[in-house]
mmCIF file of C-alpha atoms in Angstrom:
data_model
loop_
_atom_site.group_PDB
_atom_site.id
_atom_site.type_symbol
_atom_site.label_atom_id
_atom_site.label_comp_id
_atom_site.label_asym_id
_atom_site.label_seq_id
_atom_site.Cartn_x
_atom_site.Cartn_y
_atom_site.Cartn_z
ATOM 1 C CA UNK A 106 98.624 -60.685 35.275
ATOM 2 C CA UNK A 107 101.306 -58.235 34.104
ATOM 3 C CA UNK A 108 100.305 -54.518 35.109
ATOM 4 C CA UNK A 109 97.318 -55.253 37.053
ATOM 5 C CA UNK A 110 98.138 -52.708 39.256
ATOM 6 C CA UNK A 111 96.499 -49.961 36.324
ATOM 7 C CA UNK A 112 92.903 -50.844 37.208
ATOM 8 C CA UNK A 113 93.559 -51.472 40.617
ATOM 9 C CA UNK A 114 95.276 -47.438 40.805
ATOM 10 C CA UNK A 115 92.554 -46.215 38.869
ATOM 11 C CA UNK A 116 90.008 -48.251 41.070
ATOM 12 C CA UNK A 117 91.215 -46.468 44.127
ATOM 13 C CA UNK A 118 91.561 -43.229 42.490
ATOM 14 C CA UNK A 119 87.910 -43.856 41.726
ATOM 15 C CA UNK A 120 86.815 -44.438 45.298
ATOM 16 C CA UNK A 121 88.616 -41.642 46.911
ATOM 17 C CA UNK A 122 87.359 -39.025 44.988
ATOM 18 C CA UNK A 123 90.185 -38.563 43.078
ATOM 19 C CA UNK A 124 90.278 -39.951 39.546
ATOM 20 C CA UNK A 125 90.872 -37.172 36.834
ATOM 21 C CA UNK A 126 88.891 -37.169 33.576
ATOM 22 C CA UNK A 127 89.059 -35.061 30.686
ATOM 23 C CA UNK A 128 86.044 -32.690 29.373
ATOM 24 C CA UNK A 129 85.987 -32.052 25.644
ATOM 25 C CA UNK A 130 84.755 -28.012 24.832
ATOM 26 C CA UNK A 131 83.026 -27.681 22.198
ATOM 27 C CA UNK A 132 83.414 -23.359 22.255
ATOM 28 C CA UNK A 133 84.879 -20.975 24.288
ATOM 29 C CA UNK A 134 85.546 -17.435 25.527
ATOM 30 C CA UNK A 135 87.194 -15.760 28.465
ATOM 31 C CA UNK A 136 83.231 -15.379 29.930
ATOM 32 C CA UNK A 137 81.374 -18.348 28.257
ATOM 33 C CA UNK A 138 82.058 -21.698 27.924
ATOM 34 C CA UNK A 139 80.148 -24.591 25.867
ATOM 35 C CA UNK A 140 80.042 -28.161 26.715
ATOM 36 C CA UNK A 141 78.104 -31.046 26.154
ATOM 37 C CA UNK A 142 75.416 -28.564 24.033
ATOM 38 C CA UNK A 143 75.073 -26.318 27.113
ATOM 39 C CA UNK A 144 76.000 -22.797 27.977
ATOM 40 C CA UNK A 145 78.267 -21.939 30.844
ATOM 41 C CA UNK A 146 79.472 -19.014 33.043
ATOM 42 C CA UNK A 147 83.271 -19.385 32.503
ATOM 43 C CA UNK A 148 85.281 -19.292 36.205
ATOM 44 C CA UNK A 149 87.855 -21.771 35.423
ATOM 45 C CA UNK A 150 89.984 -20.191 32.831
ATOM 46 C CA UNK A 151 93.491 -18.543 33.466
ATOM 47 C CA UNK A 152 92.554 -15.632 30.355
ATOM 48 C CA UNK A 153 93.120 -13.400 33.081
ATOM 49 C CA UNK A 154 92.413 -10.077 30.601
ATOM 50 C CA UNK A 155 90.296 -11.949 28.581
ATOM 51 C CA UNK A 156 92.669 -11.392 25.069
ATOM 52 C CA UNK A 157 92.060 -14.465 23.539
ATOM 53 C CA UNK A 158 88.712 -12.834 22.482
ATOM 54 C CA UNK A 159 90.916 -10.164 21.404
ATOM 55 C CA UNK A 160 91.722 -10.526 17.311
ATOM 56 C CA UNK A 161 94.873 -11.107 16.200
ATOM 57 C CA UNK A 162 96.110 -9.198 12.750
ATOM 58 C CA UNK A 163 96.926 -11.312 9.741
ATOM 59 C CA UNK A 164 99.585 -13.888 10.875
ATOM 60 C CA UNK A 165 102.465 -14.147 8.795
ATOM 61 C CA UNK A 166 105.288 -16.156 9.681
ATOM 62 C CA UNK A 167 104.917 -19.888 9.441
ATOM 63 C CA UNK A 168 103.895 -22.726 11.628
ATOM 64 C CA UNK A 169 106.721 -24.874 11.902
ATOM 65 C CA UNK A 170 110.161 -23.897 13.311
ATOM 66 C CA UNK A 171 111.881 -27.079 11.235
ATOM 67 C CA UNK A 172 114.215 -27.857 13.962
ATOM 68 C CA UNK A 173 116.053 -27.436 17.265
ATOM 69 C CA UNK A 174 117.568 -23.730 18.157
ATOM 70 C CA UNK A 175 121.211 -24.901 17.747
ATOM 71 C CA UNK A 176 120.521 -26.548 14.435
ATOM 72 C CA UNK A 177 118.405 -24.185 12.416
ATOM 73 C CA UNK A 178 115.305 -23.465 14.627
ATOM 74 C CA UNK A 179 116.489 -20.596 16.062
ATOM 75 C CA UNK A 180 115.020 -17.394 14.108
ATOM 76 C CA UNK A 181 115.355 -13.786 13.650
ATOM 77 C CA UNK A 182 111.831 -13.979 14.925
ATOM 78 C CA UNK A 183 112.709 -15.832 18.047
ATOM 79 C CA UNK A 184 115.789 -13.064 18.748
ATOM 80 C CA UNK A 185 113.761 -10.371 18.276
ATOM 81 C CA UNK A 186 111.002 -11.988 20.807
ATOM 82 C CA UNK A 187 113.534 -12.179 23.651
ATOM 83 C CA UNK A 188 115.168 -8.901 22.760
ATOM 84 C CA UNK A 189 111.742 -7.429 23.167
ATOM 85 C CA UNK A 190 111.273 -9.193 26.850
ATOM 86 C CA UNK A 191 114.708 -7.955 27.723
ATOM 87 C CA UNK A 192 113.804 -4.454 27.050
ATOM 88 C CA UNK A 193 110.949 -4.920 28.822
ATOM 89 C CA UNK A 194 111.698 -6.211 32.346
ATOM 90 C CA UNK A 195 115.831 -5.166 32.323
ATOM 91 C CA UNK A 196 117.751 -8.340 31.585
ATOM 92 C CA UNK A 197 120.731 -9.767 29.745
ATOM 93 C CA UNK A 198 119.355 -12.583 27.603
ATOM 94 C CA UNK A 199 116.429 -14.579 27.346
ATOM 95 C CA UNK A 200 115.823 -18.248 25.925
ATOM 96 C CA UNK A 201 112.332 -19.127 24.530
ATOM 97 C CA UNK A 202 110.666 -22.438 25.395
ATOM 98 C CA UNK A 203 107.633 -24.547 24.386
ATOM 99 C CA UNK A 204 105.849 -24.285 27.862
ATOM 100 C CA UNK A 205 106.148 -22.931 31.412
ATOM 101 C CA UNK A 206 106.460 -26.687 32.634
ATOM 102 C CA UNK A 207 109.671 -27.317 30.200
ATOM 103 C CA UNK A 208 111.318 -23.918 31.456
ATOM 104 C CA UNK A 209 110.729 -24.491 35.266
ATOM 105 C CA UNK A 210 111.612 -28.324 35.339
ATOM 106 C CA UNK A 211 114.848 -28.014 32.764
ATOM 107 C CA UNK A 212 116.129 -24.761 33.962
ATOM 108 C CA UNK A 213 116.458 -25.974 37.620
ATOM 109 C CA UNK A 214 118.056 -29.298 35.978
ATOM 110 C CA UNK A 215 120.589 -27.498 33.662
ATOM 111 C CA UNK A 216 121.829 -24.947 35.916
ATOM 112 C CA UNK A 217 122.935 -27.313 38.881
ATOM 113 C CA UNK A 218 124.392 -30.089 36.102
ATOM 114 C CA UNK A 219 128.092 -28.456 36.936
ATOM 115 C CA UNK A 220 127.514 -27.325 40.113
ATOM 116 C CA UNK A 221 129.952 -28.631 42.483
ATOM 117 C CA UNK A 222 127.869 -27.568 45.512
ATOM 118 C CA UNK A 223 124.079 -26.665 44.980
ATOM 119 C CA UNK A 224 121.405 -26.054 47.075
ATOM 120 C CA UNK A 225 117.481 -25.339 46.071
ATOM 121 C CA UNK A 226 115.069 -23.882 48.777
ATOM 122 C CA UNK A 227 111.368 -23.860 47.261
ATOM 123 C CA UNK A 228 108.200 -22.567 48.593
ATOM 124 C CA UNK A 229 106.052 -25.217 49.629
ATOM 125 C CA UNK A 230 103.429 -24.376 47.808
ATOM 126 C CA UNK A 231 105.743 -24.047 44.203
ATOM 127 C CA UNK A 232 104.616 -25.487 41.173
ATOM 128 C CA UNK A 233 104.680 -28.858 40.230
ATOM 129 C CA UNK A 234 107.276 -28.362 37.171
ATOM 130 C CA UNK A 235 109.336 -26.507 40.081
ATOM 131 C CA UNK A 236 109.321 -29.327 42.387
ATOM 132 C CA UNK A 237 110.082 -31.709 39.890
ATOM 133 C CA UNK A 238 112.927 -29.586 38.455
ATOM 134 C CA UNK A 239 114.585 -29.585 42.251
ATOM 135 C CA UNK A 240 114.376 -33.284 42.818
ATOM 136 C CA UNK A 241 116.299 -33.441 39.229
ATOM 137 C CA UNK A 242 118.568 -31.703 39.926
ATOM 138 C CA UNK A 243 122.022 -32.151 40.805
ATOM 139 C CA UNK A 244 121.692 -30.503 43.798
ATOM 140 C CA UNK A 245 120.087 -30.901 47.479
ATOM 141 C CA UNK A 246 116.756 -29.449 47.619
ATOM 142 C CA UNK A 247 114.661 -28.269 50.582
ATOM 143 C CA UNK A 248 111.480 -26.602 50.955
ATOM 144 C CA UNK A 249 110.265 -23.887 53.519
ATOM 145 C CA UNK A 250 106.934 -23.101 54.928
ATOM 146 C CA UNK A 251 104.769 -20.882 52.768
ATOM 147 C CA UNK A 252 106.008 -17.214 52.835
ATOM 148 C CA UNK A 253 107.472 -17.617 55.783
ATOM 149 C CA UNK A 254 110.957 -15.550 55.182
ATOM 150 C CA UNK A 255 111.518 -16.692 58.604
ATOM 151 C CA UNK A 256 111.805 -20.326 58.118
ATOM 152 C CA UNK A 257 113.207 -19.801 54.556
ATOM 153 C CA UNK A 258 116.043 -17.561 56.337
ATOM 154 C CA UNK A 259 116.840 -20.626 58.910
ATOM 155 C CA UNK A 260 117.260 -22.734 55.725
ATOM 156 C CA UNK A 261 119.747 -20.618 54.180
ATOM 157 C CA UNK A 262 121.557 -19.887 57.229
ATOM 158 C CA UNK A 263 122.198 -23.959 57.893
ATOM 159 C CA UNK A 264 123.248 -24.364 54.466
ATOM 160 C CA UNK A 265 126.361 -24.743 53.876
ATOM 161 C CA UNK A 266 126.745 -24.978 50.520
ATOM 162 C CA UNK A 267 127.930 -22.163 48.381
ATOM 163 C CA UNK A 268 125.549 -22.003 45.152
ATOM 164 C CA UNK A 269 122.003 -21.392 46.587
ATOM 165 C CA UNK A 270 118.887 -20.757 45.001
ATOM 166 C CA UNK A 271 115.579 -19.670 46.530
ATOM 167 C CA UNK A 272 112.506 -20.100 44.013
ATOM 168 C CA UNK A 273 109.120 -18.853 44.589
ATOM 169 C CA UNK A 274 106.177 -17.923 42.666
ATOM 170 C CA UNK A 275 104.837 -14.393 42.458
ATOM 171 C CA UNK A 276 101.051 -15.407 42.722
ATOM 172 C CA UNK A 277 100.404 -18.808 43.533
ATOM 173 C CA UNK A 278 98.586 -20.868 41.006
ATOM 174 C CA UNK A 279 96.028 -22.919 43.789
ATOM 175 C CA UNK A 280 96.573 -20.095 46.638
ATOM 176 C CA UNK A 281 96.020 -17.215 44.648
ATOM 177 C CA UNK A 282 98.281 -14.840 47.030
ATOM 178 C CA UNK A 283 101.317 -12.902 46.269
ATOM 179 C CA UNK A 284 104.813 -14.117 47.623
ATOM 180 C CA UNK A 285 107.080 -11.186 49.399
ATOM 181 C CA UNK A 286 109.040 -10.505 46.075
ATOM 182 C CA UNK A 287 110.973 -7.154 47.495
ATOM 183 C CA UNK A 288 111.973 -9.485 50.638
ATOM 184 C CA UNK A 289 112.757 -12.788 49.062
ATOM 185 C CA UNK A 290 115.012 -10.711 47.017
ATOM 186 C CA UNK A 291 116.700 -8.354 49.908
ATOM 187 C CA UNK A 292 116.856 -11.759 51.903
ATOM 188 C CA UNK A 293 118.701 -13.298 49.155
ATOM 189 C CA UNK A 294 121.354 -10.713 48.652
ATOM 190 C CA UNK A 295 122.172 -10.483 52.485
ATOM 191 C CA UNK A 296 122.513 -14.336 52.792
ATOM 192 C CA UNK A 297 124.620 -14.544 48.873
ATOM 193 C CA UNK A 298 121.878 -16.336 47.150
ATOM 194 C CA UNK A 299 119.946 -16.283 43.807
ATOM 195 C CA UNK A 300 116.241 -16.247 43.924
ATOM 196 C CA UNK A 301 114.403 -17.508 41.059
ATOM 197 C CA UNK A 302 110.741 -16.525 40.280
ATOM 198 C CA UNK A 303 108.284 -18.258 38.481
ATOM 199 C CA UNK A 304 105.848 -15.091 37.107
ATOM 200 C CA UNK A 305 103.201 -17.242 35.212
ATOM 201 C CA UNK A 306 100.212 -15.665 37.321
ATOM 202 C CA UNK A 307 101.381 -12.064 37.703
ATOM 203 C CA UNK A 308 102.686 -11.231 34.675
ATOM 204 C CA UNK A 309 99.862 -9.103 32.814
ATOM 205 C CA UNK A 310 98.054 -8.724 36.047
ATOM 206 C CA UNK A 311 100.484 -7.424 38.844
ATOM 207 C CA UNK A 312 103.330 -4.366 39.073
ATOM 208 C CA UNK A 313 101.098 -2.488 36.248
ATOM 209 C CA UNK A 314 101.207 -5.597 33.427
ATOM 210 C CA UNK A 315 104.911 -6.264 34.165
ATOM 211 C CA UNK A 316 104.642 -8.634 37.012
ATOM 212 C CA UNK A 317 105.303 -9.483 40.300
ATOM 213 C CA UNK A 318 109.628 -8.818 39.648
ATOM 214 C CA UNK A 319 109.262 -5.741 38.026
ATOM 215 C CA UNK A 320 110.813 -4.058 39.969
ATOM 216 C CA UNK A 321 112.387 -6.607 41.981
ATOM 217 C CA UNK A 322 114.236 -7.897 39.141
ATOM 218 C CA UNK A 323 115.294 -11.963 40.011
ATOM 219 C CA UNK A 324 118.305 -13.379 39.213
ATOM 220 C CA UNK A 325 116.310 -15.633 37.238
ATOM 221 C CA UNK A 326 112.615 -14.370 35.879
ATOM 222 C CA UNK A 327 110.421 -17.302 34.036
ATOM 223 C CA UNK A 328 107.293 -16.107 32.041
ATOM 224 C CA UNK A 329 104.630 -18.436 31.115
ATOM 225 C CA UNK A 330 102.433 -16.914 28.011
ATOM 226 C CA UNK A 331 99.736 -19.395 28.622
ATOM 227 C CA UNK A 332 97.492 -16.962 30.685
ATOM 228 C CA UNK A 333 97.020 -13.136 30.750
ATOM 229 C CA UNK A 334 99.246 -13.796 27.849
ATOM 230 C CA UNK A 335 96.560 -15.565 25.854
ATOM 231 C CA UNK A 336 99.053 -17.749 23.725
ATOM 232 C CA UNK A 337 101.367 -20.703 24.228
ATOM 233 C CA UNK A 338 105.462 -20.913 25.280
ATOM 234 C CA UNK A 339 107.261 -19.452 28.012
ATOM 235 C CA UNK A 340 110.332 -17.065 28.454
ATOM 236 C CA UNK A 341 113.764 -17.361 30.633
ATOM 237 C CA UNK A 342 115.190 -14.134 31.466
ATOM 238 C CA UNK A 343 118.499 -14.443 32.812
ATOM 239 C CA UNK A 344 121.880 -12.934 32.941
ATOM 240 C CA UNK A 345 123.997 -13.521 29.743
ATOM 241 C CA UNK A 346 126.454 -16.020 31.331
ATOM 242 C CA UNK A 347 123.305 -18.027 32.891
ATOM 243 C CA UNK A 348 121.519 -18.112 29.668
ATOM 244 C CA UNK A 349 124.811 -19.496 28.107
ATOM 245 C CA UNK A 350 125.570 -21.824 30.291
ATOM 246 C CA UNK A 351 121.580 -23.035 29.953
ATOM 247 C CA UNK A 352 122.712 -23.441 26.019
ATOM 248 C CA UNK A 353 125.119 -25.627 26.681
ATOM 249 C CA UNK A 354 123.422 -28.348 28.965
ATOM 250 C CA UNK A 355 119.599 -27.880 29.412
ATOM 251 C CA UNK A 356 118.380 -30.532 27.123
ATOM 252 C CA UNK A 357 114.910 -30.017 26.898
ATOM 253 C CA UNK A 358 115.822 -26.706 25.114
ATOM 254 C CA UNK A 359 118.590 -28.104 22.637
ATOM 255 C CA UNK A 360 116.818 -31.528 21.784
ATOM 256 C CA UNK A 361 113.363 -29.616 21.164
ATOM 257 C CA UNK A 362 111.864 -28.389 17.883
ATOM 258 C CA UNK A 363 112.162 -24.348 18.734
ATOM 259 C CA UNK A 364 108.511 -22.673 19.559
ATOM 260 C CA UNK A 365 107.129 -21.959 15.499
ATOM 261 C CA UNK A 366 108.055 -18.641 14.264
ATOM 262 C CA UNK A 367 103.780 -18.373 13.926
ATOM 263 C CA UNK A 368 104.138 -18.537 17.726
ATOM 264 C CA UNK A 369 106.524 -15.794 18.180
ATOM 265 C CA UNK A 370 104.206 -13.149 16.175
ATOM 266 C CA UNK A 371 101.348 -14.159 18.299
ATOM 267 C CA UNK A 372 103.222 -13.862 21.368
ATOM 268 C CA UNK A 373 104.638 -10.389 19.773
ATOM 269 C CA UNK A 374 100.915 -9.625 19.388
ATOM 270 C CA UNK A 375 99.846 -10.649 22.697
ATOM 271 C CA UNK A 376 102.404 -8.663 24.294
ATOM 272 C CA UNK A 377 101.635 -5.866 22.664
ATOM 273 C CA UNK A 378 98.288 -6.016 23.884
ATOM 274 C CA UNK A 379 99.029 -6.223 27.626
ATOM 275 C CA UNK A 380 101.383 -3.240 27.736
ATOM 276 C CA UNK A 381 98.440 -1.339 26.708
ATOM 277 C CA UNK A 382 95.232 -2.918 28.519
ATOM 278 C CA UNK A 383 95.457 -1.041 31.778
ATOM 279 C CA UNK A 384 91.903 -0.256 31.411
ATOM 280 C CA UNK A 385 91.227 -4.007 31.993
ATOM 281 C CA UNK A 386 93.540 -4.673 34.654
ATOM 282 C CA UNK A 387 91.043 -1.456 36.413
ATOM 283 C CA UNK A 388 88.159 -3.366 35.918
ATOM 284 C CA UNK A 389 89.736 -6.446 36.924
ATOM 285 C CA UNK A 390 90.784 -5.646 40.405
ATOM 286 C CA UNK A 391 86.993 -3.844 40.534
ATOM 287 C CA UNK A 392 85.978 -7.455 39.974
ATOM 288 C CA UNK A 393 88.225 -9.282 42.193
ATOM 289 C CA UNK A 394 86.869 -6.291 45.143
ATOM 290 C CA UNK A 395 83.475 -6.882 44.237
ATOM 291 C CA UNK A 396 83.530 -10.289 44.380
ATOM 292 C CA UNK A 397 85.045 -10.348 47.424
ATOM 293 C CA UNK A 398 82.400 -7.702 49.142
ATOM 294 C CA UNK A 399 79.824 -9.808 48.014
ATOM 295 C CA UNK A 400 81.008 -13.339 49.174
ATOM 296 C CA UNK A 401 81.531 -11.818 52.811
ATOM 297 C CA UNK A 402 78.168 -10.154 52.867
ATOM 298 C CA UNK A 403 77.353 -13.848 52.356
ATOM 299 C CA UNK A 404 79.812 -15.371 54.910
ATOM 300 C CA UNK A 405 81.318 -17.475 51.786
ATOM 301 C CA UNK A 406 85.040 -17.334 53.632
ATOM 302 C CA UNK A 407 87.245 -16.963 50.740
ATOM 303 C CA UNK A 408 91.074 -17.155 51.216
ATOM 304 C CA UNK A 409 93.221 -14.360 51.421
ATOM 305 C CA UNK A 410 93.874 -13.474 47.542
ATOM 306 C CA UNK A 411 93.672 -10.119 45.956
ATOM 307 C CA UNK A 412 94.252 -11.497 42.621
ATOM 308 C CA UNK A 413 92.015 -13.345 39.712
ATOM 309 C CA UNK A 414 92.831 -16.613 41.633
ATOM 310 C CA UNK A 415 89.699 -16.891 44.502
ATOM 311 C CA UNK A 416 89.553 -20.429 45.925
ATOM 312 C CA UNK A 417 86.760 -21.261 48.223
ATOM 313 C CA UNK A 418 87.930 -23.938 50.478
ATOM 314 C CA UNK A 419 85.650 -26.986 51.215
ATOM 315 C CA UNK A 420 87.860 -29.921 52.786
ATOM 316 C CA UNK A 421 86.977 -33.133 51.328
ATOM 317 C CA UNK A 422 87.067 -33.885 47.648
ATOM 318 C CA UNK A 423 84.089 -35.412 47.457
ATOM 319 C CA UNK A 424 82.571 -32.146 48.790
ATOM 320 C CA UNK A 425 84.256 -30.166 46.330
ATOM 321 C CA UNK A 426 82.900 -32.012 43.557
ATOM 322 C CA UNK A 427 79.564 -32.230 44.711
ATOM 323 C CA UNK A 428 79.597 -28.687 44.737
ATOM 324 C CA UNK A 429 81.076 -28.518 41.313
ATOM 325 C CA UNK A 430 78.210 -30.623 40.039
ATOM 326 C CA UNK A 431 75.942 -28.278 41.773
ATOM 327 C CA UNK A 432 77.427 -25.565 40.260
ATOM 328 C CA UNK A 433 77.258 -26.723 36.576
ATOM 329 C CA UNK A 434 73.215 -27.658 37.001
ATOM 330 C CA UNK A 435 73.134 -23.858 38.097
ATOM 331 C CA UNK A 436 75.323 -22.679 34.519
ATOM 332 C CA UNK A 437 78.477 -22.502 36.309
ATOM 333 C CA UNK A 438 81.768 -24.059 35.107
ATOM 334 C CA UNK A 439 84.943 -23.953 37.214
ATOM 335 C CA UNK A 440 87.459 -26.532 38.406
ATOM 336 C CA UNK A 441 87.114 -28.662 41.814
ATOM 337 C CA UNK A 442 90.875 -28.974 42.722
ATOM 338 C CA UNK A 443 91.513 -31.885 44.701
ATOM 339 C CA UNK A 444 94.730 -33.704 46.570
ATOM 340 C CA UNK A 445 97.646 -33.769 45.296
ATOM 341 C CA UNK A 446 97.283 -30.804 43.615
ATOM 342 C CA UNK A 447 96.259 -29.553 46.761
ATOM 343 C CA UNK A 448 97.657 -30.540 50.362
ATOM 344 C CA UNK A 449 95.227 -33.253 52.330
ATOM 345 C CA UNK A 450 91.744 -32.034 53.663
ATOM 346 C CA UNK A 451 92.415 -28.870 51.370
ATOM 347 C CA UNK A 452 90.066 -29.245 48.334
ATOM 348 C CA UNK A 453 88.378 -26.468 46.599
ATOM 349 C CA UNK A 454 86.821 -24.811 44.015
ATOM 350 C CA UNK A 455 89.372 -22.687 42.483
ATOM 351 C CA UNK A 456 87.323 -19.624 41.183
ATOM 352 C CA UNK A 457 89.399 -17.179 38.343
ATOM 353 C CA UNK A 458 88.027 -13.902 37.447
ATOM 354 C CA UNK A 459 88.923 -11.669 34.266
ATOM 355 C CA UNK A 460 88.105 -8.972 32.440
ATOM 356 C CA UNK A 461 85.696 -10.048 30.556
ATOM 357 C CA UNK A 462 82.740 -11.095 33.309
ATOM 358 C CA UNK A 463 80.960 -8.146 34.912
ATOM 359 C CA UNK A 464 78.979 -7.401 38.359
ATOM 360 C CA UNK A 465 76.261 -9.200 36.830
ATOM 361 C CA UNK A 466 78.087 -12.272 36.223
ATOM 362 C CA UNK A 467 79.457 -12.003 39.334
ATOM 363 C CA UNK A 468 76.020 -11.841 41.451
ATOM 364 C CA UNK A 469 74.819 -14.934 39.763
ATOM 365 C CA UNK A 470 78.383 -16.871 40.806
ATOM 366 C CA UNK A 471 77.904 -15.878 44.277
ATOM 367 C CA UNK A 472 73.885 -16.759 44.308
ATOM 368 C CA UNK A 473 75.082 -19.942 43.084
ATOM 369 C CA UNK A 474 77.886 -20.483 45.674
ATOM 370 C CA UNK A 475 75.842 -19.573 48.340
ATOM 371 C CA UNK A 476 72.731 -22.325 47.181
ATOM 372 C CA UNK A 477 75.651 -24.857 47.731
ATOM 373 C CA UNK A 478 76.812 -24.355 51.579
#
């Protein structure tokens, strides 16, 4: 029978450990989630200064952008959006896009489409939208072992090609550690390449709210506002020539309705709010040190993060959702991240702190994580 092979995937999705379901919330906050009737501890979400508790004054603008951003789409709002972001972090010109995924996969696709010669050298551990971008790409593409500026330096070296591109994250979204911006960036300038960063995860958090390029300043900087953030779209910061050329061939930008004008003034808003919450980014990292202190007074080995992102590694996925469902019967919700997300024999529980839980909260995660080894 035609496309049999649907049950049969989902079958063996099923057995492994692996098959992926969706959980419908009924409320939530940056600290408290409800689902299925019941209360939760939040750990899961990526809120990382808790502002979508925040209010929001009276939005204005309206919800619909009407069209692409070379037909009509393109706003006064929208300008004055990636003016602001320019300002901000020291660039050229920006370009404003629905999500972090459409910036990272179409940028990587758009900016090779003339390229005579193009070569892409990711992180291993890069986002999915980055990896998929690179194999899309009219370009060759290899990775190089996580933060190793060793192996990534041996990659550039062989290369012969003249356009080259090095992209990284700042924090990594599974990892939760911090790539070596500064070097990346003094590596690419001694070996003529660009280095593209993908700042979804630091920016709000790291380099005082700016980021993990603040003051490294990429070639190319992409800004997700889905987290600390609190809102949806995504920003590419750029050079004016690169942000031109992206206008002319990066075709999830020209053949997409432009982000709603509704979406710029939250984003404004948003923004706003980050530059001045350095009082939660202090109680934030007290968190994150906390947290830590506590989970090696109880020999929980976490891995080596000092950001929100805290993943406990158990191996198997079946262990990691066992200990997920142990979790919730305790009034704990956060994610059990399993292959592929994760490499083989990697599975966790990927724990995210913000600004919104306190010691308290914080004692009765770890109680809970230790009643589960």
């Amino acid at each position: 029978m035609a496309f049999e092979f649907i049950t049969d995937a989902l079958n063996e999705r099923q057995a492994q450990h692996l098959l992926r379901q969706r959980v419908v919330v009924q409320n939530n906050s940056a600290r408290v989630i409800e689902i299925a009737d019941h209360q939760f501890l939040n750990f899961a979400s990526n809120d990382y200064l808790a502002l979508g508790d925040e209010p929001l004054p009276l939005i204005t603008r309206r919800s619909g952008a009407s069209s692409s951003p070379l037909v009509t789409g393109y706003q006064a709002c929208h300008q004055q959006l990636e003016q602001r972001f320019c300002d901000l972090l020291g660039y050229e010109a920006a370009m404003l896009f629905g999500s972090g995924f459409s910036a990272n996969i179409s940028v990587l696709k758009a900016l090779f489409n003339e390229a005579p010669d193009g070569f892409i050298v990711q992180d291993k551990l890069n986002h999915a939208s980055l990896i998929d971008g690179g194999l899309q790409a009219n370009a060759q593409m290899q990775r190089f072992n996580h933060n190793n500026l060793s192996h990534l330096q041996a990659r550039l070296e062989k290369s012969k090609s003249r356009n080259k591109l090095v992209v990284s994250e700042g924090v990594f979204s599974m990892d939760g550690d911090c790539a070596p911006v500064a070097d990346i960036k003094a590596l690419c300038q001694h070996q003529g390449a660009w280095f593209m960063l993908d700042d979804a995860h630091g920016f709000g958090v790291k380099g005082n709210g700016l980021g993990c390029g603040a003051t490294t300043k990429p070639d190319i900087l992409v800004i997700t506002f889905g987290k600390a953030l609190a809102c949806n779209g995504a920003i590419v910061l750029s050079s004016k020539p690169v942000i031109d050329l992206l206008l002319q061939n990066n075709r999830d930008y020209i053949y997409s309705t432009a982000i709603s004008p509704m979406s710029c003034e939250v984003a404004d808003h948003r923004l706003t709010q980050v530059l001045a919450a350095d009082d939660k980014r202090a109680h934030l990292s007290d968190l994150i040190s906390y947290f830590k202190s506590r989970c090696a007074d109880e020999g929980l080995a976490l891995m080596d993060s000092d950001t929100p992102i805290q993943p406990l590694i158990i191996g198997d996925s079946e262990g990691a959702l066992n200990a997920q469902q142990a979790l919730r019967k305790q009034g704990i919700w956060l994610s059990a991240i399993r292959p592929p997300t994760v490499a083989h024999n990697t599975a966790r529980l990927r724990i995210t702190l913000n600004s919104a839980h306190t010691h308290q909260d914080i004692d009765t995660l770890v109680n809970a994580l230790r009643s589960c080894q």
